[in-house]
Backbone as JSON, one array per atom type, in Angstrom:
{
  "sequence": "MGVMVAKSAGFCPGVQSAISKVLELEASGKKPVYTLGPLIHNRQVTDMLAAKQITSVDSPEQATDKSGVLVIRAHGITPAFREEVMQSGMEVVDATCPLVKHAAEVISTYAAQGYHTVIVGDGGHAEVIGLLGCTQGKGVVVSGPEEAKALPHFDKVNVVSQTTQKESVFLETAEVIKAKADVCQISNTICHPTKLRQSETMQMAKNADLVIVIGGKHSANTTRLALLCRELAPQVLHIETEKDLSPQQVLTPKQIFITAGASTPNWVINQVADWVRQTRREHQKTQQAD",
  "N": [[378.61, 212.79, -134.13], [378.95, 210.09, -134.29], [380.38, 209.17, -132.11], [380.82, 207.83, -129.01], [381.26, 208.21, -125.51], [382.2, 206.4, -122.68], [380.23, 206.41, -119.73], [381.3, 205.51, -117.41], [383.98, 205.85, -117.68], [387.33, 206.71, -116.74], [388.78, 208.15, -113.69], [388.39, 206.1, -110.84], [386.71, 206.1, -107.61], [388.66, 205.47, -105.61], [391.15, 206.05, -106.79], [390.78, 208.76, -107.4], [390.55, 209.81, -104.82], [393.12, 209.26, -103.79], [394.77, 210.86, -105.43], [393.72, 213.38, -104.86], [394.46, 213.62, -102.18], [397.32, 213.77, -102.26], [397.67, 216.08, -103.77], [396.49, 217.99, -102.16], [398.22, 217.92, -99.99], [400.56, 218.83, -101.23], [399.73, 221.38, -101.99], [399.48, 222.65, -99.57], [402.03, 223.28, -98.93], [403.72, 222.87, -96.78], [405.46, 220.7, -96.28], [407.81, 218.6, -98.09], [406.55, 216.19, -100.47], [406.34, 212.72, -100.77], [405.72, 209.8, -102.66], [405.15, 206.34, -102.13], [406.35, 204.47, -104.39], [404.94, 204.7, -107.75], [402.03, 206.66, -107.63], [399.66, 206.01, -109.01], [399.06, 203.97, -111.95], [399.63, 205.67, -114.39], [401.05, 207.55, -116.83], [400.71, 210.27, -117.55], [399.58, 211.37, -115.28], [401.56, 210.82, -113.33], [403.62, 212.34, -114.4], [402.52, 214.87, -114.11], [402.42, 215.05, -111.32], [405.15, 214.89, -110.74], [406.02, 217.28, -111.84], [405.1, 219.0, -109.97], [406.87, 218.63, -108.0], [406.39, 216.36, -106.49], [407.59, 213.49, -105.36], [408.41, 210.17, -106.35], [409.32, 207.39, -104.45], [410.99, 204.33, -103.52], [411.33, 203.45, -100.96], [411.38, 204.56, -97.48], [414.01, 205.32, -96.93], [414.97, 206.41, -99.28], [413.92, 208.92, -99.4], [414.93, 212.17, -99.5], [414.53, 214.3, -97.8], [413.79, 213.99, -94.61], [411.86, 215.23, -93.14], [409.68, 215.3, -94.63], [406.5, 214.16, -96.11], [405.31, 210.88, -96.34], [403.46, 209.11, -98.68], [401.3, 206.44, -98.9], [400.75, 204.44, -101.66], [397.89, 204.09, -103.95], [397.51, 201.42, -104.54], [398.22, 200.04, -102.29], [400.31, 198.4, -99.75], [402.45, 195.76, -98.43], [401.77, 194.27, -95.18], [404.17, 194.0, -93.67], [405.91, 195.82, -94.9], [404.46, 198.12, -94.42], [404.71, 198.34, -91.65], [407.42, 198.88, -91.48], [407.48, 201.35, -92.76], [405.9, 202.9, -91.04], [407.56, 203.03, -88.88], [409.56, 204.64, -89.68], [409.87, 207.22, -88.87], [409.01, 209.35, -90.32], [406.26, 211.47, -91.35], [403.25, 209.86, -92.21], [400.88, 209.29, -94.73], [398.05, 207.54, -95.58], [397.02, 206.44, -98.62], [395.8, 204.26, -99.65], [393.46, 202.5, -101.64], [390.17, 202.13, -100.42], [388.76, 199.81, -101.14], [390.7, 198.03, -101.87], [391.87, 197.77, -99.41], [389.79, 196.46, -98.12], [389.84, 193.97, -99.44], [392.31, 193.08, -98.52], [391.75, 192.82, -95.8], [389.87, 190.76, -95.84], [391.46, 188.63, -96.72], [393.33, 188.51, -94.6], [391.68, 187.83, -92.45], [390.78, 185.19, -93.03], [393.24, 183.93, -93.36], [394.21, 184.0, -90.77], [392.7, 182.02, -89.7], [393.81, 179.77, -90.62], [393.53, 179.26, -93.31], [394.63, 178.62, -96.65], [395.51, 180.92, -99.27], [394.38, 181.84, -102.45], [395.08, 184.07, -104.9], [393.5, 185.57, -107.54], [394.88, 187.07, -110.11], [397.29, 189.48, -111.35], [400.48, 188.45, -111.18], [403.15, 190.05, -109.54], [402.08, 192.58, -109.82], [401.52, 195.7, -108.18], [399.33, 195.92, -106.36], [398.66, 193.21, -105.98], [401.01, 192.2, -104.87], [400.93, 193.5, -102.41], [398.57, 192.34, -101.32], [399.32, 189.68, -101.22], [401.08, 189.74, -99.17], [399.49, 189.57, -96.96], [398.81, 186.99, -96.44], [400.02, 185.33, -94.62], [402.17, 183.8, -95.44], [401.06, 181.7, -96.8], [400.09, 181.88, -99.41], [399.24, 182.08, -102.93], [399.5, 183.13, -106.34], [397.43, 183.16, -109.19], [396.79, 183.52, -112.69], [394.52, 182.78, -114.0], [392.03, 180.24, -114.91], [393.54, 178.17, -116.2], [396.12, 178.18, -115.06], [395.31, 177.64, -112.49], [394.58, 174.99, -112.58], [396.9, 173.61, -112.18], [397.4, 173.73, -109.5], [397.89, 172.41, -106.16], [396.08, 170.07, -103.98], [393.89, 171.47, -101.49], [393.28, 171.78, -97.99], [391.84, 173.79, -96.64], [390.85, 176.66, -98.28], [390.92, 180.05, -99.37], [389.61, 181.89, -101.9], [390.4, 184.74, -103.59], [390.18, 187.93, -105.31], [392.17, 190.08, -107.36], [391.35, 193.49, -107.32], [390.61, 194.6, -109.75], [390.07, 192.61, -111.53], [388.8, 190.66, -114.31], [385.5, 189.61, -114.1], [384.35, 187.19, -115.02], [386.58, 185.59, -115.47], [387.57, 185.36, -112.86], [385.46, 183.95, -111.56], [385.35, 181.56, -113.02], [387.89, 180.56, -112.49], [387.74, 180.24, -109.73], [385.93, 178.12, -109.55], [387.45, 176.02, -110.53], [389.38, 175.79, -108.53], [387.78, 175.22, -106.37], [387.09, 172.56, -106.79], [389.36, 171.37, -105.98], [389.58, 171.39, -103.26], [388.89, 170.71, -99.77], [387.49, 172.46, -98.15], [386.25, 175.43, -99.39], [386.36, 178.82, -99.61], [384.9, 181.34, -101.4], [385.71, 184.47, -102.2], [384.6, 187.18, -103.6], [386.27, 189.79, -104.47], [386.36, 191.74, -106.37], [386.11, 195.1, -107.27], [383.3, 197.39, -107.08], [383.27, 199.67, -108.9], [384.86, 198.6, -110.98], [383.31, 196.42, -111.86], [381.09, 197.82, -112.8], [382.24, 199.35, -114.86], [383.14, 197.31, -116.58], [380.71, 196.1, -117.22], [379.29, 198.17, -118.59], [381.05, 198.51, -120.71], [380.89, 196.04, -122.03], [378.29, 196.17, -122.99], [378.36, 198.37, -124.74], [380.59, 198.05, -126.45], [380.1, 195.93, -128.17], [378.48, 196.96, -130.11], [380.0, 198.67, -131.52], [382.15, 199.85, -134.15], [384.73, 200.52, -133.83], [386.7, 200.51, -130.95], [388.14, 202.63, -128.63], [390.46, 202.48, -126.17], [391.57, 204.13, -123.4], [394.47, 204.71, -121.55], [397.2, 203.99, -119.24], [399.93, 202.02, -120.45], [401.01, 200.29, -118.67], [399.03, 199.88, -116.91], [397.06, 197.66, -115.2], [394.25, 197.35, -115.05], [393.39, 198.83, -117.26], [394.58, 197.5, -119.42], [393.3, 195.04, -119.15], [390.71, 195.84, -119.71], [390.94, 196.53, -122.4], [391.49, 194.0, -123.48], [389.07, 192.74, -122.94], [387.4, 194.21, -124.64], [388.37, 193.41, -127.11], [387.26, 190.97, -127.45], [384.78, 191.56, -128.25], [384.51, 193.64, -130.13], [385.25, 194.58, -133.57], [387.58, 196.08, -133.99], [390.09, 197.35, -131.9], [391.79, 199.82, -130.11], [394.39, 200.46, -127.94], [395.39, 203.17, -126.28], [397.44, 205.92, -125.01], [397.33, 208.72, -125.22], [395.81, 211.21, -127.41], [397.78, 211.57, -129.26], [398.65, 209.12, -130.01], [397.04, 208.3, -132.01], [396.03, 208.2, -135.47], [394.59, 210.18, -138.13], [393.48, 208.51, -140.13], [392.73, 206.22, -138.78], [390.41, 206.85, -137.4], [388.5, 207.79, -139.14], [387.1, 206.05, -140.88], [385.44, 204.13, -139.35], [381.98, 203.74, -138.47], [380.66, 203.8, -136.0], [382.11, 204.77, -133.02], [383.4, 203.85, -129.94], [384.48, 205.1, -126.9], [386.39, 204.38, -124.12], [387.91, 204.15, -120.83], [390.58, 203.4, -118.5], [390.66, 202.96, -114.86], [392.57, 204.61, -113.84], [392.9, 206.72, -115.5], [392.99, 210.11, -116.26], [390.33, 212.57, -116.46], [390.85, 214.75, -118.1], [392.53, 213.8, -120.07], [390.91, 211.91, -121.33], [388.91, 213.61, -122.34], [390.44, 215.16, -124.12], [391.15, 213.24, -126.04], [388.59, 212.44, -126.99], [387.64, 214.9, -127.99], [389.53, 215.38, -129.99], [389.08, 213.22, -131.74], [386.4, 213.69, -132.54], [386.66, 216.24, -133.71], [388.44, 215.69, -135.8], [386.89, 213.96, -137.37], [384.81, 215.68, -137.95], [386.02, 217.71, -139.48], [386.82, 216.22, -141.68], [384.36, 215.49, -142.71], [383.36, 217.98, -143.48], [385.13, 218.59, -145.51], [384.5, 216.62, -147.38], [381.88, 217.37, -148.0], [382.33, 219.83, -149.17], [383.62, 219.05, -151.46]],
  "CA": [[379.67, 212.31, -135.02], [379.1, 208.65, -134.12], [381.39, 208.93, -131.08], [380.25, 207.7, -127.66], [382.23, 208.08, -124.42], [381.63, 205.66, -121.56], [379.94, 207.18, -118.51], [382.14, 204.98, -116.33], [385.4, 206.04, -118.01], [388.12, 207.62, -115.93], [389.13, 207.87, -112.3], [387.48, 205.49, -109.87], [386.79, 206.87, -106.35], [389.91, 205.22, -104.9], [392.22, 206.81, -107.46], [390.49, 210.18, -107.21], [390.87, 210.14, -103.43], [394.58, 209.25, -103.63], [395.32, 212.05, -106.1], [393.3, 214.56, -104.1], [395.27, 213.69, -100.96], [398.69, 214.25, -102.51], [397.6, 217.46, -104.26], [396.21, 218.82, -100.99], [399.47, 217.99, -99.23], [401.48, 219.69, -101.98], [399.21, 222.75, -101.99], [399.69, 223.23, -98.25], [403.38, 223.83, -98.99], [404.41, 222.75, -95.49], [406.52, 219.7, -96.32], [407.91, 217.88, -99.37], [405.66, 215.02, -100.53], [406.89, 211.55, -101.43], [404.81, 208.65, -102.76], [405.85, 205.06, -102.1], [406.06, 203.94, -105.71], [404.01, 205.55, -108.5], [400.73, 206.72, -106.95], [398.8, 205.2, -109.87], [399.74, 203.58, -113.18], [399.29, 206.54, -115.52], [402.23, 208.41, -117.05], [400.32, 211.67, -117.57], [399.38, 211.79, -113.89], [402.84, 210.83, -112.63], [404.36, 213.5, -114.91], [401.92, 216.05, -113.49], [402.86, 215.09, -109.92], [406.58, 215.19, -110.74], [406.15, 218.71, -112.13], [404.79, 219.67, -108.71], [407.91, 218.2, -107.05], [405.93, 215.22, -105.7], [408.59, 212.51, -105.77], [408.16, 208.74, -106.1], [410.46, 206.66, -103.88], [410.68, 202.93, -103.25], [411.42, 203.19, -99.52], [411.62, 205.79, -96.73], [415.43, 205.67, -96.99], [415.23, 207.18, -100.49], [413.42, 210.29, -99.23], [416.09, 213.0, -99.15], [414.15, 215.18, -96.69], [413.04, 213.14, -93.68], [410.75, 216.0, -92.56], [408.6, 215.23, -95.61], [405.36, 213.27, -95.9], [405.26, 209.68, -97.16], [402.09, 208.73, -99.04], [401.16, 205.06, -99.36], [400.08, 204.47, -102.95], [396.51, 203.59, -104.02], [397.51, 199.96, -104.62], [398.52, 199.47, -100.99], [401.6, 197.75, -99.55], [402.36, 194.61, -97.54], [401.8, 194.63, -93.75], [405.55, 194.11, -93.21], [406.45, 197.1, -95.4], [403.73, 199.17, -93.71], [405.33, 198.48, -90.33], [408.7, 199.56, -91.71], [407.18, 202.74, -93.1], [405.4, 203.58, -89.85], [408.68, 203.19, -87.94], [410.61, 205.43, -90.33], [409.97, 208.54, -88.24], [408.39, 210.35, -91.2], [404.81, 211.53, -91.34], [402.72, 208.93, -93.21], [399.47, 209.43, -95.13], [397.65, 206.32, -96.28], [396.09, 206.68, -99.75], [395.35, 202.96, -100.18], [392.05, 202.43, -101.99], [389.4, 201.41, -99.4], [388.32, 198.5, -101.63], [391.9, 197.19, -101.76], [391.97, 197.5, -97.97], [388.78, 195.44, -97.82], [390.36, 192.69, -99.92], [393.38, 192.7, -97.6], [391.11, 192.4, -94.54], [389.27, 189.44, -96.09], [392.57, 187.67, -96.75], [393.89, 188.4, -93.25], [390.7, 187.13, -91.59], [390.81, 183.75, -93.3], [394.6, 183.44, -93.12], [394.31, 183.8, -89.33], [391.98, 180.78, -89.38], [394.56, 178.66, -91.2], [393.22, 179.06, -94.73], [395.5, 179.04, -97.74], [394.9, 181.96, -100.1], [394.7, 181.91, -103.88], [394.7, 185.37, -105.46], [393.35, 185.57, -109.0], [395.34, 188.4, -110.52], [398.55, 189.62, -112.09], [401.65, 188.31, -110.33], [404.08, 191.16, -109.7], [401.38, 193.86, -109.76], [401.68, 196.31, -106.85], [398.21, 195.53, -105.48], [398.75, 191.78, -105.69], [402.14, 192.04, -103.93], [400.42, 193.91, -101.1], [397.61, 191.35, -100.84], [400.06, 188.45, -100.93], [401.71, 189.93, -97.87], [398.49, 189.35, -95.89], [398.43, 185.57, -96.46], [400.81, 184.62, -93.61], [403.07, 182.87, -96.11], [400.32, 180.57, -97.39], [399.36, 182.42, -100.55], [399.74, 181.87, -104.28], [398.8, 183.94, -107.34], [397.2, 182.56, -110.51], [396.21, 184.49, -113.6], [393.25, 182.31, -114.52], [391.71, 178.82, -114.69], [394.58, 177.25, -116.67], [397.14, 178.09, -114.01], [394.68, 177.06, -111.3], [394.53, 173.54, -112.74], [398.16, 173.04, -111.73], [397.52, 173.88, -108.06], [397.69, 171.17, -105.39], [394.85, 169.97, -103.18], [393.89, 172.28, -100.28], [392.29, 171.42, -96.96], [391.0, 174.99, -96.55], [391.4, 177.7, -99.16], [390.13, 181.24, -99.61], [389.91, 182.39, -103.25], [390.09, 186.17, -103.69], [390.52, 188.51, -106.61], [392.66, 191.44, -107.57], [390.11, 194.26, -107.38], [390.28, 195.0, -111.12], [390.03, 191.41, -112.36], [387.6, 190.38, -115.09], [384.71, 188.76, -113.21], [384.15, 185.84, -115.56], [387.84, 184.87, -115.23], [387.62, 185.03, -111.43], [384.47, 182.92, -111.22], [385.77, 180.3, -113.65], [389.07, 180.1, -111.74], [387.26, 179.8, -108.41], [385.31, 176.8, -109.7], [388.54, 175.04, -110.68], [390.01, 175.63, -107.21], [386.77, 174.59, -105.5], [387.16, 171.11, -107.0], [390.63, 170.9, -105.43], [389.63, 171.73, -101.84], [387.87, 170.18, -98.85], [386.68, 173.64, -97.81], [386.63, 176.53, -100.29], [385.68, 180.09, -99.44], [385.07, 182.18, -102.59], [385.54, 185.87, -101.81], [384.65, 188.02, -104.8], [386.73, 191.11, -104.04], [386.38, 192.69, -107.49], [385.43, 196.3, -106.79], [382.08, 197.78, -107.8], [383.56, 200.48, -110.1], [385.36, 197.72, -112.04], [382.16, 195.68, -112.39], [380.28, 198.78, -113.55], [382.99, 199.69, -116.07], [383.13, 196.14, -117.45], [379.34, 195.89, -117.69], [379.0, 199.17, -119.61], [381.91, 198.23, -121.86], [380.34, 194.89, -122.75], [377.06, 196.61, -123.67], [378.64, 199.34, -125.79], [381.64, 197.62, -127.39], [379.59, 194.99, -129.18], [377.79, 197.73, -131.15], [380.94, 199.65, -132.08], [383.09, 199.41, -135.2], [386.06, 200.76, -133.25], [386.76, 200.89, -129.53], [389.39, 203.25, -128.19], [390.65, 202.32, -124.72], [392.6, 205.11, -123.01], [395.08, 204.46, -120.24], [398.61, 203.6, -119.21], [400.26, 200.69, -120.97], [401.36, 199.47, -117.5], [397.85, 199.8, -116.05], [396.45, 196.33, -115.32], [392.81, 197.41, -115.33], [393.19, 199.32, -118.62], [394.95, 196.39, -120.31], [392.22, 194.05, -119.07], [389.56, 196.43, -120.4], [391.22, 196.4, -123.83], [391.32, 192.58, -123.82], [387.62, 192.49, -122.93], [386.84, 194.81, -125.85], [388.8, 192.65, -128.28], [386.35, 189.83, -127.57], [383.45, 192.05, -128.62], [384.52, 194.61, -131.22], [386.15, 194.2, -134.66], [388.85, 196.79, -133.91], [390.33, 197.96, -130.59], [393.07, 200.52, -129.98], [394.76, 200.85, -126.58], [396.25, 204.34, -126.43], [397.64, 206.73, -123.81], [396.82, 210.06, -125.53], [395.39, 211.36, -128.8], [398.97, 211.53, -130.11], [398.84, 207.74, -130.46], [396.06, 208.04, -133.08], [396.17, 208.88, -136.76], [393.27, 210.47, -138.68], [392.97, 207.38, -140.9], [392.15, 205.22, -137.88], [389.12, 207.25, -136.83], [387.6, 208.32, -140.16], [386.3, 205.0, -141.52], [384.41, 203.5, -138.52], [380.74, 204.5, -138.3], [380.43, 203.98, -134.57], [383.31, 204.68, -132.19], [383.15, 203.85, -128.5], [385.68, 205.46, -126.15], [386.36, 204.1, -122.69], [389.22, 204.39, -120.21], [390.85, 202.72, -117.25], [390.36, 203.64, -113.6], [393.64, 205.55, -113.51], [393.02, 207.68, -116.6], [392.35, 211.38, -115.89], [389.27, 213.05, -117.35], [391.35, 215.69, -119.1], [393.07, 213.01, -121.18], [389.74, 211.36, -122.04], [388.28, 214.71, -123.08], [391.32, 215.53, -125.23], [391.01, 212.2, -127.07], [387.24, 212.53, -127.57], [387.56, 216.14, -128.77], [390.35, 215.22, -131.19], [388.4, 212.29, -132.65], [385.22, 214.37, -133.1], [387.11, 217.32, -134.58], [389.02, 215.07, -137.0], [385.77, 213.46, -138.18], [384.03, 216.84, -138.4], [386.76, 218.37, -140.56], [386.76, 215.32, -142.84], [383.0, 215.58, -143.25], [383.25, 219.28, -144.17], [385.92, 218.47, -146.75], [383.71, 215.81, -148.31], [380.73, 218.15, -148.42], [382.83, 220.88, -150.06], [383.94, 218.41, -152.74]],
  "C": [[379.91, 210.82, -134.88], [380.15, 208.28, -133.1], [380.73, 208.94, -129.71], [381.37, 207.53, -126.64], [381.55, 207.41, -123.24], [381.39, 206.56, -120.35], [380.86, 206.77, -117.37], [383.63, 205.21, -116.56], [386.08, 206.99, -117.03], [388.28, 207.21, -114.48], [388.02, 207.17, -111.52], [387.63, 206.27, -108.57], [388.1, 206.69, -105.6], [391.07, 206.01, -105.47], [392.02, 208.3, -107.25], [390.87, 210.63, -105.82], [392.39, 210.23, -103.21], [395.21, 210.5, -104.24], [394.97, 213.32, -105.33], [394.15, 214.74, -102.85], [396.66, 214.27, -101.22], [398.68, 215.7, -103.01], [397.31, 218.43, -103.12], [397.47, 219.0, -100.14], [400.46, 218.94, -99.9], [401.04, 221.15, -101.9], [399.42, 223.43, -100.64], [401.09, 223.84, -98.14], [404.2, 223.67, -97.73], [405.63, 221.82, -95.57], [406.62, 219.11, -97.72], [407.08, 216.6, -99.31], [406.33, 213.91, -101.34], [405.79, 210.48, -101.52], [405.65, 207.37, -102.79], [405.53, 204.28, -103.37], [405.13, 204.89, -106.44], [402.63, 205.5, -107.87], [399.69, 205.89, -107.68], [399.58, 204.87, -111.14], [399.22, 204.4, -114.37], [400.39, 207.57, -115.68], [401.87, 209.89, -117.03], [400.14, 212.21, -116.15], [400.71, 211.84, -113.15], [403.73, 211.98, -113.11], [403.85, 214.78, -114.27], [402.38, 216.19, -112.03], [404.34, 215.45, -109.82], [406.83, 216.68, -110.99], [405.86, 219.56, -110.89], [405.77, 219.28, -107.6], [407.41, 217.14, -106.08], [406.72, 214.02, -106.2], [408.2, 211.09, -105.42], [409.44, 208.1, -105.58], [410.02, 205.23, -103.59], [410.69, 202.59, -101.76], [411.65, 204.51, -98.8], [413.07, 206.26, -96.81], [415.74, 206.56, -98.19], [414.72, 208.62, -100.41], [414.57, 211.17, -98.74], [415.8, 213.92, -97.97], [413.24, 214.4, -95.74], [411.94, 213.9, -92.94], [409.54, 215.96, -93.48], [407.5, 214.25, -95.23], [405.46, 212.09, -96.87], [403.81, 209.31, -97.42], [402.09, 207.29, -99.56], [400.28, 205.05, -100.59], [398.69, 203.82, -102.91], [396.45, 202.07, -104.01], [397.75, 199.28, -103.28], [399.9, 198.83, -100.94], [401.42, 196.58, -98.59], [402.34, 195.08, -96.09], [403.22, 194.82, -93.23], [406.16, 195.44, -93.65], [405.76, 198.26, -94.69], [404.35, 199.43, -92.33], [406.66, 199.22, -90.44], [408.49, 201.04, -91.97], [406.74, 203.51, -91.86], [406.5, 203.83, -88.83], [409.79, 204.07, -88.5], [410.84, 206.79, -89.68], [409.37, 209.66, -89.07], [406.88, 210.36, -91.01], [404.29, 210.65, -92.49], [401.25, 209.21, -93.46], [399.11, 208.21, -95.97], [396.62, 206.62, -97.36], [395.65, 205.36, -100.39], [393.86, 203.02, -100.48], [391.29, 201.64, -100.93], [388.98, 200.01, -99.84], [389.49, 197.52, -101.68], [392.11, 196.82, -100.3], [390.99, 196.4, -97.57], [389.26, 194.06, -98.25], [391.45, 192.17, -98.99], [392.81, 192.19, -96.28], [390.48, 191.02, -94.69], [390.35, 188.36, -96.06], [393.1, 187.43, -95.34], [392.98, 187.61, -92.32], [390.77, 185.63, -91.79], [392.19, 183.16, -93.08], [394.8, 183.16, -91.64], [393.62, 182.52, -88.88], [392.63, 179.56, -90.05], [394.27, 178.37, -92.66], [394.42, 179.41, -95.61], [394.76, 180.12, -98.52], [395.34, 181.81, -101.54], [394.17, 183.25, -104.38], [394.64, 185.25, -106.97], [393.71, 186.97, -109.48], [396.66, 188.34, -111.26], [399.73, 189.54, -111.12], [402.63, 189.44, -110.6], [403.42, 192.53, -109.7], [401.43, 194.39, -108.33], [400.57, 195.9, -105.89], [398.34, 194.08, -105.05], [399.89, 191.49, -104.72], [401.69, 192.4, -102.52], [399.48, 192.89, -100.5], [398.31, 190.05, -100.45], [400.74, 188.53, -99.56], [400.78, 189.71, -96.69], [398.17, 187.87, -95.68], [399.16, 184.71, -95.43], [401.67, 183.51, -94.24], [402.39, 181.68, -96.76], [399.48, 181.04, -98.57], [400.04, 182.13, -101.87], [398.89, 182.71, -105.23], [398.65, 183.15, -108.62], [396.51, 183.59, -111.39], [394.83, 184.08, -114.11], [393.07, 180.81, -114.32], [392.8, 177.85, -115.13], [395.68, 177.08, -115.63], [396.58, 177.43, -112.75], [394.64, 175.54, -111.37], [395.8, 172.86, -112.23], [398.34, 173.14, -110.21], [397.32, 172.55, -107.34], [396.34, 171.15, -104.69], [395.0, 170.84, -101.93], [392.91, 171.7, -99.27], [391.3, 172.57, -96.79], [391.64, 176.08, -97.42], [390.4, 178.84, -99.33], [390.55, 181.8, -100.97], [389.45, 183.85, -103.33], [390.55, 186.7, -105.04], [391.24, 189.83, -106.46], [391.42, 192.29, -107.85], [389.68, 194.62, -108.79], [390.22, 193.8, -112.08], [388.73, 191.33, -113.18], [386.78, 189.33, -114.34], [384.54, 187.34, -113.73], [385.4, 184.98, -115.36], [387.94, 184.45, -113.77], [386.69, 183.87, -111.1], [384.85, 181.55, -111.81], [386.97, 179.71, -112.9], [388.66, 179.56, -110.38], [386.64, 178.41, -108.47], [386.36, 175.7, -109.84], [389.15, 174.74, -109.31], [389.06, 174.92, -106.25], [386.83, 173.07, -105.6], [388.43, 170.5, -106.4], [390.7, 171.07, -103.91], [388.55, 171.03, -101.02], [386.91, 171.29, -98.46], [387.17, 174.79, -98.67], [385.74, 177.74, -100.04], [385.95, 180.94, -100.68], [384.71, 183.61, -102.22], [385.72, 186.76, -103.03], [384.99, 189.45, -104.39], [386.94, 192.07, -105.22], [385.57, 193.91, -107.09], [384.25, 196.69, -107.68], [382.37, 198.67, -109.01], [384.08, 199.64, -111.26], [384.21, 196.96, -112.68], [381.29, 196.59, -113.26], [380.93, 199.12, -114.88], [382.94, 198.53, -117.07], [381.74, 195.89, -118.03], [378.97, 196.88, -118.8], [379.8, 198.9, -120.88], [381.35, 197.09, -122.69], [379.08, 195.27, -123.54], [377.39, 197.47, -124.89], [379.6, 198.83, -126.85], [381.1, 196.74, -128.5], [378.84, 195.7, -130.31], [378.7, 198.73, -131.84], [381.79, 199.02, -133.18], [384.53, 199.57, -134.73], [385.89, 201.13, -131.79], [388.13, 201.46, -129.24], [389.45, 203.17, -126.67], [391.82, 203.19, -124.31], [393.16, 204.75, -121.63], [396.52, 204.0, -120.37], [398.84, 202.2, -119.72], [400.65, 199.74, -119.83], [400.19, 199.35, -116.53], [397.14, 198.47, -116.26], [394.98, 196.42, -115.69], [392.53, 197.92, -116.73], [393.5, 198.23, -119.64], [393.85, 195.34, -120.34], [390.97, 194.53, -119.8], [389.73, 196.3, -121.91], [391.04, 194.96, -124.29], [389.85, 192.21, -123.88], [386.98, 193.02, -124.21], [387.19, 194.01, -127.1], [387.95, 191.39, -128.49], [385.02, 190.25, -128.19], [383.42, 192.92, -129.87], [385.51, 194.21, -132.3], [387.51, 194.89, -134.6], [388.96, 197.51, -132.57], [391.71, 198.59, -130.58], [393.28, 200.91, -128.53], [395.78, 201.97, -126.7], [396.43, 205.04, -125.08], [397.11, 208.15, -124.01], [396.4, 210.09, -127.0], [396.58, 211.33, -129.77], [399.26, 210.12, -130.64], [397.9, 207.37, -131.61], [396.45, 208.77, -134.36], [394.77, 209.14, -137.3], [392.66, 209.28, -139.42], [392.26, 206.35, -140.01], [390.74, 205.56, -137.43], [388.11, 207.77, -137.86], [386.64, 207.27, -140.72], [385.19, 204.43, -140.64], [383.17, 204.38, -138.37], [380.49, 204.81, -136.84], [381.72, 203.77, -133.79], [382.91, 204.78, -130.72], [384.47, 204.11, -127.78], [385.47, 205.14, -124.67], [387.77, 204.28, -122.13], [389.33, 203.65, -118.9], [390.61, 203.6, -116.04], [391.41, 204.67, -113.21], [393.85, 206.61, -114.59], [392.3, 208.98, -116.25], [391.34, 211.85, -116.93], [389.8, 213.97, -118.43], [391.93, 214.96, -120.3], [391.93, 212.42, -122.01], [389.09, 212.43, -122.9], [389.12, 215.13, -124.29], [391.2, 214.53, -126.38], [389.67, 212.33, -127.77], [387.11, 213.77, -128.45], [388.35, 216.01, -130.06], [389.66, 214.32, -132.2], [387.22, 212.98, -133.32], [385.63, 215.47, -134.07], [387.68, 216.78, -135.89], [387.91, 214.58, -137.93], [384.94, 214.62, -138.75], [384.71, 217.53, -139.58], [386.75, 217.53, -141.83], [385.4, 215.41, -143.51], [382.81, 216.89, -144.02], [383.99, 219.25, -145.5], [385.14, 217.69, -147.81], [382.52, 216.6, -148.87], [381.14, 219.25, -149.4], [383.15, 220.32, -151.44], [382.65, 218.1, -153.51]]
}
């Protein structure tokens, strides 16, 4: 039916692992489960967890049952907050994505050597807040090369990336910062699943008449994926579920490419793809009958 779904669409390993951990904890039925902030940025998943009485809290103090389990979200938290959580007296399970942990370790290593840190990412995003906490107070966040141009001169600086950043933006920003430093360490901490997803998207989107990007409106990696597609395809729709689509939007395009962010569950992707194909199939039958 002229509808292609990205092989890389859907949960990345870090998100899948985090969700599996909390579901296993809930299934054991031993203790109530709390996540420190939304486990991932996807409303369908957070609604599913809430239905299982898995509660999101901002701090250990908000957990009503202190015999429960606190789960550190996939995005990670600052070292200072981690220490607070570990001293809360509650059982703690760390669901931080291993690749986010790696980025934090890179920052900590260079910060200990006196390097400033520039994080290329979304200021205020949960992952970036956590990474900024590893900079020993010598960190700054920029969204791209334009903001980087306003930075001061550095004696030693380590340039790192939010793990879901667009690679071309990171590399271009790093070059701007490099010209402002005596010593510049460029640490490309964009995760492999993100690179794979972006590479496949760039190949497929340029041949599509319509790209449908599925994922939470508050998901940084999904929003970035939609922006990438808008550079390549004539029409791009960022949706959360098939309910955000109308039949008119999917009937005219000859080739439709469907992709999704790292926090989008497969069941949502399948529902969208099935709805698009069924809508096009029924329209085709109507035309043939006429």
